[in-house]
């Protein structure tokens, strides 16, 4: 939320381009620009940082993070970065290879650089740091690859570690970690069974944090389990604390003050790392200091941020895994089919969540929260004969079950829609949610597109970018569309706004990719279009140049021989090992290569690329555990998918 109101419904028709900046990126852009003292700071792909004059867009400095690109494959999904932190004379960035770097705000020179994660384990950082009480807070990702989640606090001046909080227990035989979380782990340990630590456990805090400066409480959202299927990581059941939870930590010591688990015993990738918003609301006639979150699982939570007391939890999207949340226990009321086994079950939401990382926003004047909602299902089933492969994706679910989803029985409408007021069949929407009445106030359906992060202002406006390349403004109280502009490339990031010389500016990073690009596709039909930073101002007169994407290779016919058995084997391998980067059914709509359009020489070199690691410096891992026959099968499957494209074109 910004209180700025120079741009409102009466003036927004005068909004024009002030300047734009080439980010030198061909991958997803997800950061929200920050402005201080007339300088704008933002991050791009591979955790690179740039500073520009906020009046003109002239580049002042650029920092190459020199990220270890061999480790790029560990990122889910795409080598994105969600933003920076500013504190005094420093800019802080989390680097995808696990480093936290402090830069001089004036020059971009490195002040300090610390490795926050073990270099020999598949951790990554894509989220923005947060500076609170003189400490830089940073988490990490990598649950699917088999890591143990934790969040760390570093002294902002020196880079020295102040404390660390682990989100899940480690190997009990090794004793306490000597960390801020030691007491909390005594509470968590009984909720786990088996030998979960061999698969890491998960619980990574890979995105936003929030802070109450008066209470000195830091709020951290935690992620999913590893593997996804609880029966594989914790065969005796259990809630598996602190997966998919909000933990409130003492900022001075890092010790746990309270927690709330949104999805006990998570086995659907229902993370609770989505943005946390703090507000003061009047509930039942009493002022309450609250914490609000719309995590992946589809329920909107309002908690007392001082005590963790649950105040409300209602479905804000299509939910089939639970009928609601029991207000006495705070636990979800799971449906009979929620806990999948080796039998496939279709659930809403899918692992992309009803709301993912795209920031929501709260406007105190309207009392509404603006949520980028996605309603998509997923076919969950346990992976037959699951075996872990260290350093690679180990979800424990059968990704090939999606191909047989037509045989999965539909769920009765009464299981998820009765009395919720939530419409079904809306693929993506901008939802204005009333956190006091816990009901939707208005909704804008995005037909055939998906929405990025939101910004709301004192001018009674809500701004949101869309995957079809538009940046759109709506009235905050009613949802009426009052302005849009076509930027030519998909938008995922949330805009930001600032004032200089008495003029209000509006900025947004535009660059398609990330998980959204992989699984949703890009309606603009751009292929690896360059990312840009656009800034608008009232009566702006700069020319808005259309984005020109890189052309895909022409689809020529390539002769190949593959039996139906080979193709089926290749499809199964591609689904498990390749689809998370190259797209479902080999159809990538993001910034990572669509292999159906590869050049003939790429197919010829596939064994060197896949098994020998010829493209590791581009972020392509070495799958040396695959056989030559495996690679030949994957190649046959991809060429089969290519042939389907060429046949359709002819």
PDB file of N, CA and C in Angstrom, residues 73-74 120-123 142-148 195-201 226-227 386-395 576-577 621-626:
ATOM      1  N   UNK A  73      20.281 -25.084 -11.766  1.00  0.00           N
ATOM      2  CA  UNK A  73      19.215 -26.071 -11.918  1.00  0.00           C
ATOM      3  C   UNK A  73      18.508 -26.364 -10.601  1.00  0.00           C
ATOM      4  N   UNK A  74      19.129 -25.991  -9.494  1.00  0.00           N
ATOM      5  CA  UNK A  74      18.509 -26.263  -8.201  1.00  0.00           C
ATOM      6  C   UNK A  74      17.306 -25.365  -7.942  1.00  0.00           C
ATOM      7  N   UNK A 120      27.626 -27.662  -0.460  1.00  0.00           N
ATOM      8  CA  UNK A 120      27.529 -29.009  -1.011  1.00  0.00           C
ATOM      9  C   UNK A 120      26.108 -29.573  -0.951  1.00  0.00           C
ATOM     10  N   UNK A 121      25.134 -28.725  -0.586  1.00  0.00           N
ATOM     11  CA  UNK A 121      23.744 -29.148  -0.567  1.00  0.00           C
ATOM     12  C   UNK A 121      22.933 -28.250  -1.507  1.00  0.00           C
ATOM     13  N   UNK A 122      21.822 -28.767  -2.050  1.00  0.00           N
ATOM     14  CA  UNK A 122      21.111 -28.054  -3.119  1.00  0.00           C
ATOM     15  C   UNK A 122      20.182 -26.930  -2.650  1.00  0.00           C
ATOM     16  N   UNK A 123      20.723 -25.998  -1.887  1.00  0.00           N
ATOM     17  CA  UNK A 123      19.963 -24.821  -1.464  1.00  0.00           C
ATOM     18  C   UNK A 123      20.013 -23.739  -2.550  1.00  0.00           C
ATOM     19  N   UNK A 142      14.722 -25.054  -1.856  1.00  0.00           N
ATOM     20  CA  UNK A 142      15.350 -26.313  -2.224  1.00  0.00           C
ATOM     21  C   UNK A 142      14.709 -27.538  -1.625  1.00  0.00           C
ATOM     22  N   UNK A 143      13.485 -27.397  -1.069  1.00  0.00           N
ATOM     23  CA  UNK A 143      12.852 -28.527  -0.381  1.00  0.00           C
ATOM     24  C   UNK A 143      12.729 -29.749  -1.280  1.00  0.00           C
ATOM     25  N   UNK A 144      12.314 -29.545  -2.515  1.00  0.00           N
ATOM     26  CA  UNK A 144      12.092 -30.690  -3.406  1.00  0.00           C
ATOM     27  C   UNK A 144      13.370 -31.476  -3.686  1.00  0.00           C
ATOM     28  N   UNK A 145      14.513 -30.811  -3.554  1.00  0.00           N
ATOM     29  CA  UNK A 145      15.782 -31.474  -3.816  1.00  0.00           C
ATOM     30  C   UNK A 145      16.365 -32.133  -2.572  1.00  0.00           C
ATOM     31  N   UNK A 146      15.713 -31.909  -1.406  1.00  0.00           N
ATOM     32  CA  UNK A 146      16.118 -32.625  -0.205  1.00  0.00           C
ATOM     33  C   UNK A 146      16.952 -31.831   0.768  1.00  0.00           C
ATOM     34  N   UNK A 147      16.456 -30.648   1.192  1.00  0.00           N
ATOM     35  CA  UNK A 147      17.194 -29.860   2.173  1.00  0.00           C
ATOM     36  C   UNK A 147      16.344 -29.634   3.415  1.00  0.00           C
ATOM     37  N   UNK A 148      17.007 -29.191   4.468  1.00  0.00           N
ATOM     38  CA  UNK A 148      16.360 -28.852   5.736  1.00  0.00           C
ATOM     39  C   UNK A 148      16.248 -27.329   5.823  1.00  0.00           C
ATOM     40  N   UNK A 195      12.738 -41.752   9.203  1.00  0.00           N
ATOM     41  CA  UNK A 195      14.066 -41.165   8.997  1.00  0.00           C
ATOM     42  C   UNK A 195      13.964 -39.997   8.025  1.00  0.00           C
ATOM     43  N   UNK A 196      13.116 -39.036   8.376  1.00  0.00           N
ATOM     44  CA  UNK A 196      12.830 -37.896   7.505  1.00  0.00           C
ATOM     45  C   UNK A 196      14.070 -37.094   7.140  1.00  0.00           C
ATOM     46  N   UNK A 197      15.046 -37.044   8.065  1.00  0.00           N
ATOM     47  CA  UNK A 197      16.226 -36.193   7.858  1.00  0.00           C
ATOM     48  C   UNK A 197      17.051 -36.631   6.658  1.00  0.00           C
ATOM     49  N   UNK A 198      16.915 -37.898   6.243  1.00  0.00           N
ATOM     50  CA  UNK A 198      17.658 -38.364   5.072  1.00  0.00           C
ATOM     51  C   UNK A 198      17.176 -37.683   3.793  1.00  0.00           C
ATOM     52  N   UNK A 199      15.923 -37.216   3.812  1.00  0.00           N
ATOM     53  CA  UNK A 199      15.382 -36.464   2.673  1.00  0.00           C
ATOM     54  C   UNK A 199      15.305 -34.978   2.959  1.00  0.00           C
ATOM     55  N   UNK A 200      15.988 -34.526   4.007  1.00  0.00           N
ATOM     56  CA  UNK A 200      16.018 -33.109   4.335  1.00  0.00           C
ATOM     57  C   UNK A 200      14.881 -32.662   5.224  1.00  0.00           C
ATOM     58  N   UNK A 201      13.661 -33.044   4.867  1.00  0.00           N
ATOM     59  CA  UNK A 201      12.488 -32.635   5.631  1.00  0.00           C
ATOM     60  C   UNK A 201      11.750 -31.470   5.018  1.00  0.00           C
ATOM     61  N   UNK A 226       9.504 -32.458   2.368  1.00  0.00           N
ATOM     62  CA  UNK A 226      10.296 -33.168   1.368  1.00  0.00           C
ATOM     63  C   UNK A 226      10.476 -34.612   1.825  1.00  0.00           C
ATOM     64  N   UNK A 227      10.014 -35.582   0.995  1.00  0.00           N
ATOM     65  CA  UNK A 227       9.206 -35.417  -0.217  1.00  0.00           C
ATOM     66  C   UNK A 227       7.811 -34.850   0.105  1.00  0.00           C
ATOM     67  N   UNK A 386       9.157 -45.298  -5.392  1.00  0.00           N
ATOM     68  CA  UNK A 386       9.950 -44.077  -5.220  1.00  0.00           C
ATOM     69  C   UNK A 386      11.319 -44.365  -4.607  1.00  0.00           C
ATOM     70  N   UNK A 387      12.360 -43.797  -5.224  1.00  0.00           N
ATOM     71  CA  UNK A 387      13.713 -43.860  -4.690  1.00  0.00           C
ATOM     72  C   UNK A 387      14.349 -42.485  -4.816  1.00  0.00           C
ATOM     73  N   UNK A 388      14.952 -42.015  -3.742  1.00  0.00           N
ATOM     74  CA  UNK A 388      15.590 -40.703  -3.758  1.00  0.00           C
ATOM     75  C   UNK A 388      16.851 -40.711  -4.606  1.00  0.00           C
ATOM     76  N   UNK A 389      17.070 -39.583  -5.308  1.00  0.00           N
ATOM     77  CA  UNK A 389      18.332 -39.331  -5.996  1.00  0.00           C
ATOM     78  C   UNK A 389      18.855 -38.013  -5.440  1.00  0.00           C
ATOM     79  N   UNK A 390      19.953 -38.060  -4.725  1.00  0.00           N
ATOM     80  CA  UNK A 390      20.461 -36.877  -4.045  1.00  0.00           C
ATOM     81  C   UNK A 390      20.708 -35.721  -5.016  1.00  0.00           C
ATOM     82  N   UNK A 391      20.234 -34.537  -4.625  1.00  0.00           N
ATOM     83  CA  UNK A 391      20.485 -33.342  -5.413  1.00  0.00           C
ATOM     84  C   UNK A 391      19.541 -33.117  -6.566  1.00  0.00           C
ATOM     85  N   UNK A 392      18.543 -33.990  -6.715  1.00  0.00           N
ATOM     86  CA  UNK A 392      17.566 -33.829  -7.793  1.00  0.00           C
ATOM     87  C   UNK A 392      16.161 -33.811  -7.192  1.00  0.00           C
ATOM     88  N   UNK A 393      15.195 -33.497  -8.021  1.00  0.00           N
ATOM     89  CA  UNK A 393      13.821 -33.391  -7.534  1.00  0.00           C
ATOM     90  C   UNK A 393      13.343 -34.732  -6.998  1.00  0.00           C
ATOM     91  N   UNK A 394      12.839 -34.721  -5.768  1.00  0.00           N
ATOM     92  CA  UNK A 394      12.335 -35.924  -5.113  1.00  0.00           C
ATOM     93  C   UNK A 394      11.014 -35.595  -4.429  1.00  0.00           C
ATOM     94  N   UNK A 395       9.949 -35.511  -5.218  1.00  0.00           N
ATOM     95  CA  UNK A 395       8.657 -35.124  -4.664  1.00  0.00           C
ATOM     96  C   UNK A 395       7.864 -36.314  -4.142  1.00  0.00           C
ATOM     97  N   UNK A 576       9.177 -36.701 -14.811  1.00  0.00           N
ATOM     98  CA  UNK A 576       9.783 -36.666 -13.483  1.00  0.00           C
ATOM     99  C   UNK A 576      11.026 -35.795 -13.423  1.00  0.00           C
ATOM    100  N   UNK A 577      11.848 -35.803 -14.486  1.00  0.00           N
ATOM    101  CA  UNK A 577      13.147 -35.159 -14.410  1.00  0.00           C
ATOM    102  C   UNK A 577      13.270 -33.852 -15.193  1.00  0.00           C
ATOM    103  N   UNK A 621      21.516 -29.260 -15.497  1.00  0.00           N
ATOM    104  CA  UNK A 621      22.252 -30.225 -14.669  1.00  0.00           C
ATOM    105  C   UNK A 621      22.776 -31.407 -15.466  1.00  0.00           C
ATOM    106  N   UNK A 622      23.676 -32.131 -14.834  1.00  0.00           N
ATOM    107  CA  UNK A 622      24.209 -33.364 -15.418  1.00  0.00           C
ATOM    108  C   UNK A 622      23.477 -34.540 -14.796  1.00  0.00           C
ATOM    109  N   UNK A 623      22.716 -35.262 -15.609  1.00  0.00           N
ATOM    110  CA  UNK A 623      21.964 -36.427 -15.136  1.00  0.00           C
ATOM    111  C   UNK A 623      22.804 -37.684 -15.401  1.00  0.00           C
ATOM    112  N   UNK A 624      23.904 -37.828 -14.666  1.00  0.00           N
ATOM    113  CA  UNK A 624      24.811 -38.937 -14.957  1.00  0.00           C
ATOM    114  C   UNK A 624      24.286 -40.276 -14.470  1.00  0.00           C
ATOM    115  N   UNK A 625      23.169 -40.272 -13.749  1.00  0.00           N
ATOM    116  CA  UNK A 625      22.584 -41.535 -13.304  1.00  0.00           C
ATOM    117  C   UNK A 625      21.651 -42.138 -14.357  1.00  0.00           C
ATOM    118  N   UNK A 626      21.367 -41.386 -15.411  1.00  0.00           N
ATOM    119  CA  UNK A 626      20.563 -41.924 -16.504  1.00  0.00           C
ATOM    120  C   UNK A 626      21.451 -42.738 -17.441  1.00  0.00           C
TER     121      UNK A 626
END
